[in-house]
Coordinates of C-alpha atoms in Angstrom, one line a residue:
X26 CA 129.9 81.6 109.1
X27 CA 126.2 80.8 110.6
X28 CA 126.3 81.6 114.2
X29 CA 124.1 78.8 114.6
X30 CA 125.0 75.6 112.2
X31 CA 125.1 72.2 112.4
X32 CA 128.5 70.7 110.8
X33 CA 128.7 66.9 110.0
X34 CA 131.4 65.1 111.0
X35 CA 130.1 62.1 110.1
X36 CA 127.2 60.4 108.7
X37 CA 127.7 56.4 108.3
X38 CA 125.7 53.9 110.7
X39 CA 127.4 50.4 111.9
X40 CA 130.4 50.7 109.5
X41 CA 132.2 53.5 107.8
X42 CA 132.8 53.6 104.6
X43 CA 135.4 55.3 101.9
X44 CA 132.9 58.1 101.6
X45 CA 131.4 58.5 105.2
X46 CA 132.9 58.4 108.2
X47 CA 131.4 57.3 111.7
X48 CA 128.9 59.4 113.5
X49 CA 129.8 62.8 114.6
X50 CA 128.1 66.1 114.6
X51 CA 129.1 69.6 116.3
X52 CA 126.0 72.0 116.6
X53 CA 127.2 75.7 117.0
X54 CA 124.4 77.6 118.6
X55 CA 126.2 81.2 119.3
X56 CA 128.6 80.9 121.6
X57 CA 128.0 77.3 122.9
X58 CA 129.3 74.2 120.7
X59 CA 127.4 70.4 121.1
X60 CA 129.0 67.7 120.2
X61 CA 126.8 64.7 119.1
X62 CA 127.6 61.7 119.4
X63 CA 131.1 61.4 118.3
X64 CA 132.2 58.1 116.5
X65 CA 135.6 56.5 115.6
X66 CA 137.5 59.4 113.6
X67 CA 136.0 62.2 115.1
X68 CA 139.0 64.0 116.3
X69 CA 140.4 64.0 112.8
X70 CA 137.3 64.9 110.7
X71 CA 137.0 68.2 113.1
X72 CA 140.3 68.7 111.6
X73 CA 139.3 68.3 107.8
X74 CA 136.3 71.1 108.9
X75 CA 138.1 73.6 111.0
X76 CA 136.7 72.9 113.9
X77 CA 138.6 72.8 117.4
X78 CA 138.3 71.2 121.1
X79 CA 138.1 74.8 122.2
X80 CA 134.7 75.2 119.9
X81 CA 132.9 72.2 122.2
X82 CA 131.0 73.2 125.5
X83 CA 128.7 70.7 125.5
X84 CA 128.9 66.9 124.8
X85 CA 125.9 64.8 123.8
X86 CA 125.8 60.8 123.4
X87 CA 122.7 59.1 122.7
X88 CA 123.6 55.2 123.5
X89 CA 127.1 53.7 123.9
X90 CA 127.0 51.3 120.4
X91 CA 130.8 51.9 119.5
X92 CA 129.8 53.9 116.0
X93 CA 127.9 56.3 118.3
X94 CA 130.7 57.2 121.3
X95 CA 134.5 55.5 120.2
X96 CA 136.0 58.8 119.1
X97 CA 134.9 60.1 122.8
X98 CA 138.2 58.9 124.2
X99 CA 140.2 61.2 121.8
X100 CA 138.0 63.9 122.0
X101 CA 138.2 64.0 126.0
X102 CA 141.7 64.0 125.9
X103 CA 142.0 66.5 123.2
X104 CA 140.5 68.8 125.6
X105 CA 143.5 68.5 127.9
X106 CA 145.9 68.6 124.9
X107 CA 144.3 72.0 123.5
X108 CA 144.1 73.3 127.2
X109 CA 140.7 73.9 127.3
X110 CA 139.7 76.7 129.7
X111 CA 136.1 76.4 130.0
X112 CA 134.1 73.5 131.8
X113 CA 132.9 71.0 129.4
X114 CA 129.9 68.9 130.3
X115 CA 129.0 65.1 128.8
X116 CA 125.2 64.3 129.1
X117 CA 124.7 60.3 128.3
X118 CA 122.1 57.5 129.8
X119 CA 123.1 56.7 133.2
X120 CA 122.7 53.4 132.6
X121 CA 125.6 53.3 130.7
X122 CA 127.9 54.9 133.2
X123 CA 130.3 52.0 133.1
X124 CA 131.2 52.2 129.4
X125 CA 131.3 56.2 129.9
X126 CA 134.0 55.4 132.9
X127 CA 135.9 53.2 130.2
X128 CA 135.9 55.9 127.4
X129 CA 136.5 58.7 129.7
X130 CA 139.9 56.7 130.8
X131 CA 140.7 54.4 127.7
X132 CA 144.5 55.4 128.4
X133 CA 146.4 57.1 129.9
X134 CA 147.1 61.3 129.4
X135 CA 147.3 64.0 131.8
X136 CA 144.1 65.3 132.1
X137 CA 143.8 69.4 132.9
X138 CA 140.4 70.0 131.3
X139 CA 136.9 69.8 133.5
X140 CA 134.8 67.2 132.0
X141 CA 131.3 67.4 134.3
X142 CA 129.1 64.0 134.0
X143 CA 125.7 64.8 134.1
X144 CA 124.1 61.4 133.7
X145 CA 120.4 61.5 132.2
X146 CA 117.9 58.3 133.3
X147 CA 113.9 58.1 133.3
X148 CA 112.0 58.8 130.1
X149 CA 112.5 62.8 130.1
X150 CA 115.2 64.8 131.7
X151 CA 115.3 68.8 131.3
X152 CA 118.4 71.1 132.2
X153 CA 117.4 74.7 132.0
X154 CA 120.6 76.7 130.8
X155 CA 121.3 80.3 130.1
X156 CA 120.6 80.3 126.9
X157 CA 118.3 77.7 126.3
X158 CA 117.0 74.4 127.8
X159 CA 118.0 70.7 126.9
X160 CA 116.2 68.4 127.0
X161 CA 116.9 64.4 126.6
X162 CA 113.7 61.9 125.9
X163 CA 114.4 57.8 126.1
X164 CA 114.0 56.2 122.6
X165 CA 113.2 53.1 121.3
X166 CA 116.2 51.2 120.8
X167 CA 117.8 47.8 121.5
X168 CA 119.7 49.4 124.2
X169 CA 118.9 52.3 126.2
X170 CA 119.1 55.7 123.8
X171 CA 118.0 58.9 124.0
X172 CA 117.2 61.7 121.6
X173 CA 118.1 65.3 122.6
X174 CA 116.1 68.5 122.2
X175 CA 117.5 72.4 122.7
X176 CA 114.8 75.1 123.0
X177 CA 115.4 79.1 122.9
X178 CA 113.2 80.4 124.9
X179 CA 110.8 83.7 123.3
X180 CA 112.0 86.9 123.4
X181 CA 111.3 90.5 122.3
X182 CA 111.3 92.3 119.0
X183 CA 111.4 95.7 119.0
X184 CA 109.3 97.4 116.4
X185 CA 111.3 100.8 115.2
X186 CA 107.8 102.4 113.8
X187 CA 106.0 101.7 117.0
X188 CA 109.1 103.1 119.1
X189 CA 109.1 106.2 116.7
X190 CA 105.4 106.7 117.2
X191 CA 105.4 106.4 121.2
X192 CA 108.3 108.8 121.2
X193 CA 110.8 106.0 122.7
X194 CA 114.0 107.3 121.9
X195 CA 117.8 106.4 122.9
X196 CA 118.8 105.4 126.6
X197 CA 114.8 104.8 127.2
X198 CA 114.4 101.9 124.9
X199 CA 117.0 100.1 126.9
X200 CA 115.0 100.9 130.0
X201 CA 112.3 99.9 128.2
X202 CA 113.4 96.6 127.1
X203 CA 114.9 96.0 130.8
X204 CA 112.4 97.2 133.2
X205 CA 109.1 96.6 130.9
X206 CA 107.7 99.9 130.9
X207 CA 108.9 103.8 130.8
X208 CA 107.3 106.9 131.4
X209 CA 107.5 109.3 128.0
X210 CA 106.4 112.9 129.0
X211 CA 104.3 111.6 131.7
X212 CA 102.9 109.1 129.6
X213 CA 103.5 105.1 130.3
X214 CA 104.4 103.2 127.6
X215 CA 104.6 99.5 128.3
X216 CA 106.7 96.8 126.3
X217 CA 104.1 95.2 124.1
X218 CA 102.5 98.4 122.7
X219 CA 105.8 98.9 121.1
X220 CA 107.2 95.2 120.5
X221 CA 106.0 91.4 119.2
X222 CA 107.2 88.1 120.3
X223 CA 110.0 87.1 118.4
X224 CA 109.9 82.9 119.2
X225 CA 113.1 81.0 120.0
X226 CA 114.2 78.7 117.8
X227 CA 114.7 74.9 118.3
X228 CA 116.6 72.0 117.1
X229 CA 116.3 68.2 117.7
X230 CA 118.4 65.4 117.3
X231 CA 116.8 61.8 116.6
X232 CA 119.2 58.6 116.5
X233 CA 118.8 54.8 116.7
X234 CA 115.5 54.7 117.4
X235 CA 112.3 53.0 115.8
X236 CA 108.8 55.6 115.8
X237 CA 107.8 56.3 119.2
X238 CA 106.2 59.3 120.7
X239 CA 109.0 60.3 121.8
X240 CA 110.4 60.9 118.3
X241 CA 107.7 63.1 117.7
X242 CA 108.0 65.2 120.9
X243 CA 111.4 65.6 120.4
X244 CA 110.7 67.1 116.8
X245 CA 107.9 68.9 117.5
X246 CA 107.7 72.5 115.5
X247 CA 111.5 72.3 115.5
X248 CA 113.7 74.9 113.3
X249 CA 116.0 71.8 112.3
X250 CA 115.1 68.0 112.6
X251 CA 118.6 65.7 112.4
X252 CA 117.0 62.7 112.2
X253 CA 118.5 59.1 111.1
X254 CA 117.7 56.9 108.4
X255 CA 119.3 54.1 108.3
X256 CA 117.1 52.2 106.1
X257 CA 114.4 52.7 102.9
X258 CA 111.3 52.0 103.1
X259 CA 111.8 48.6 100.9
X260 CA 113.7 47.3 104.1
X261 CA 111.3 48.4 106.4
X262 CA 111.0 45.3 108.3
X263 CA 114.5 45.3 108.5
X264 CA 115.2 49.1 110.4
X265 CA 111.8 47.5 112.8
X266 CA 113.9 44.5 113.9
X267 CA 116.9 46.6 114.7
X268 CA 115.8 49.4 116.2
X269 CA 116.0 52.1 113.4
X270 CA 113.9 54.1 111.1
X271 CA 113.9 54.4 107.3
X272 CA 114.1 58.1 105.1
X273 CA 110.3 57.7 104.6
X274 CA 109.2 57.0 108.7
X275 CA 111.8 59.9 109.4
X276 CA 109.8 62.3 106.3
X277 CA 106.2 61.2 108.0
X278 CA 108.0 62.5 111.5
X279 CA 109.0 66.2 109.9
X280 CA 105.4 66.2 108.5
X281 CA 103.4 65.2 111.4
X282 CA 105.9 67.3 114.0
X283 CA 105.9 70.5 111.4
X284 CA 109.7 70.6 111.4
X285 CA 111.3 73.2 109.0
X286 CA 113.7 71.3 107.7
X287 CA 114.8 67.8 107.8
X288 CA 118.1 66.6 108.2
X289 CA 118.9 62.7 107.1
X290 CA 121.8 60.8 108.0
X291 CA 123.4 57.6 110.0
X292 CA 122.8 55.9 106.5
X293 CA 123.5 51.8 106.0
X294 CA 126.5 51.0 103.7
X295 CA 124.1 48.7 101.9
X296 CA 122.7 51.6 100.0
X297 CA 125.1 54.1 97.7
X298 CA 122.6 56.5 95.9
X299 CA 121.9 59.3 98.7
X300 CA 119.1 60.7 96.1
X301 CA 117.1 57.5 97.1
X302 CA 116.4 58.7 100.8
X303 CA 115.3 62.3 99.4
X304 CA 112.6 60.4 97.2
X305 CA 111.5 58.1 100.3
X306 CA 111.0 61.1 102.6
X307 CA 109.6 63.2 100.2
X308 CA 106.5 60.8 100.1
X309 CA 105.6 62.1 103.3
X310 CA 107.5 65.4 103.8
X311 CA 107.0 68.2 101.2
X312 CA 109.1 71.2 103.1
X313 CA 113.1 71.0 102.9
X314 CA 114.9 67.8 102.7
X315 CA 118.9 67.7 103.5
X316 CA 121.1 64.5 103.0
X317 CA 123.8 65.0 105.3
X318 CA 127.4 64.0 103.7
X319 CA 130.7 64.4 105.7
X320 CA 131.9 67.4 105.9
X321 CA 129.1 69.7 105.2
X322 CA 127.9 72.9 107.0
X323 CA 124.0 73.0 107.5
X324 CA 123.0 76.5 108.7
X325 CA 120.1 76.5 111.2
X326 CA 116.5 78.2 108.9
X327 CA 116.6 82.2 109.8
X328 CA 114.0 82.9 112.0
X329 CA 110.5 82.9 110.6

């Protein structure tokens, strides 16, 4: 198993259908997990994929329409079922605290886990973490939404030649990598003589939303670009109207923001031929193109 992979739980828009069920998707990133946006049936699909409460560290909901956050309730008290150990924390529009209240509670249960709230409002909000920074831009959507981004930041790679050649052996690379610099037989020998910049990877996560800049900040130069596509490009007046983007606008976004690979899903059950939104993004987007179905495991691209 990828360390860092994106499983689908779900990939239907308004309605589910026999084949796709209701938004849901858990990003594993190491050891954090990020659940995204979990619709009706959530709960159950992670069953169907082997995935467990105890896997999610992080909660993500972009708006509160009922396909994108009506498996929450389940999910949050799964948490307390599973016993959960670790602090779990939900990121959602403040402005739709009142519906988060309402799921949070739907019923009653005996709640044991820790949920944190950390409510996101104005156009960009960043949390630096450990491990990488999140960051949550406002959308263009009917209702207030957001798109989320997760950046690694740059680290080191050590080059073994270079190491060999500068004599920087055993306890002293640690040193090295820790302190910057280290004397070899009275000789300094700083970090980037013997290293390169090995660049973080990145991962965005675009839903309910028509083209707006930030759509494209949000993707830009991103490892893996889950974008939706709820519409082709013959309906393309339709996905303006409602606040949505066809599998051609989201191709011209992965082109334009040099994403890796491309990720469609959140598809309308008018359409049944999944090939169709490969051939409407592939118009505009020539790298590689993934049609998210239930159930499937999407590793993050290896580093470059």
């Amino acid at each position: 198993m990828s360390p860092r992979e994106l499983l689908v739980l779900g990939t239907a828009s308004q309605a589910p259908t026999r084949h796709r069920n209701h938004n849901g998707y858990l990003l594993r990133w190491d050891g954090e997990g990020l659940l995204f946006d979990p619709g009706e049936g959530t709960q159950r699909q992670m069953v169907y994929a082997g995935a467990a409460a105890t896997d999610i560290t992080r909660i993500c909901v972009t708006h509160f329409h009922g396909d994108h956050c009506l498996g929450l309730p389940g999910v949050v008290q799964r948490l307390s079922l599973d016993r959960v150990r670790h602090e779990v924390t939900a990121y959602y529009p403040a402005s739709g605290q009142a519906y988060f209240d309402r799921l949070h509670h739907a019923s009653v249960f005996h709640e044991t886990a820790v949920l944190r709230e950390h409510p996101v409002a104005g156009d960009t909000a960043t949390v630096p973490l450990d491990a990488f920074a999140l960051t949550a831009s406002r959308l263009s959507h009917p209702v207030e939404s957001y798109g989320y981004r997760l950046v690694e930041p740059d680290g080191r790679r050590m080059l073994p030649e270079r190491l060999a050649e500068y004599g920087v052996t055993g306890p002293a690379v640690g040193r090295l990598q820790r302190e910057g610099s280290v004397d070899i037989d009275g000789k300094l020998v700083v970090l980037d003589e013997v290293s390169e910049v090995r660049r973080g990877q990145s991962f965005a996560f675009v839903m309910d939303t028509r083209l707006c800049d930030a759509v494209f900040e949000l993707a830009d130069g991103t490892d893996m670009l889950v974008c939706e596509s709820t519409f082709l490009h013959e309906d393309e007046a339709l996905a303006e109207a409602h606040g949505h983007l066809t599998a051609r606008q989201a191709g011209a976004v992965a082109r334009e923001a040099r994403a890796r690979l491309l990720v469609l899903t959140h598809f309308s059950q008018r359409y049944t031929d999944p090939h169709a939104f490969v051939d409407d993004a592939r118009k505009e987007f020539d790298g590689p193109i993934h049609v998210a179905a239930d159930l499937d495991r999407i590793p993050v691209p290896k580093r470059r």
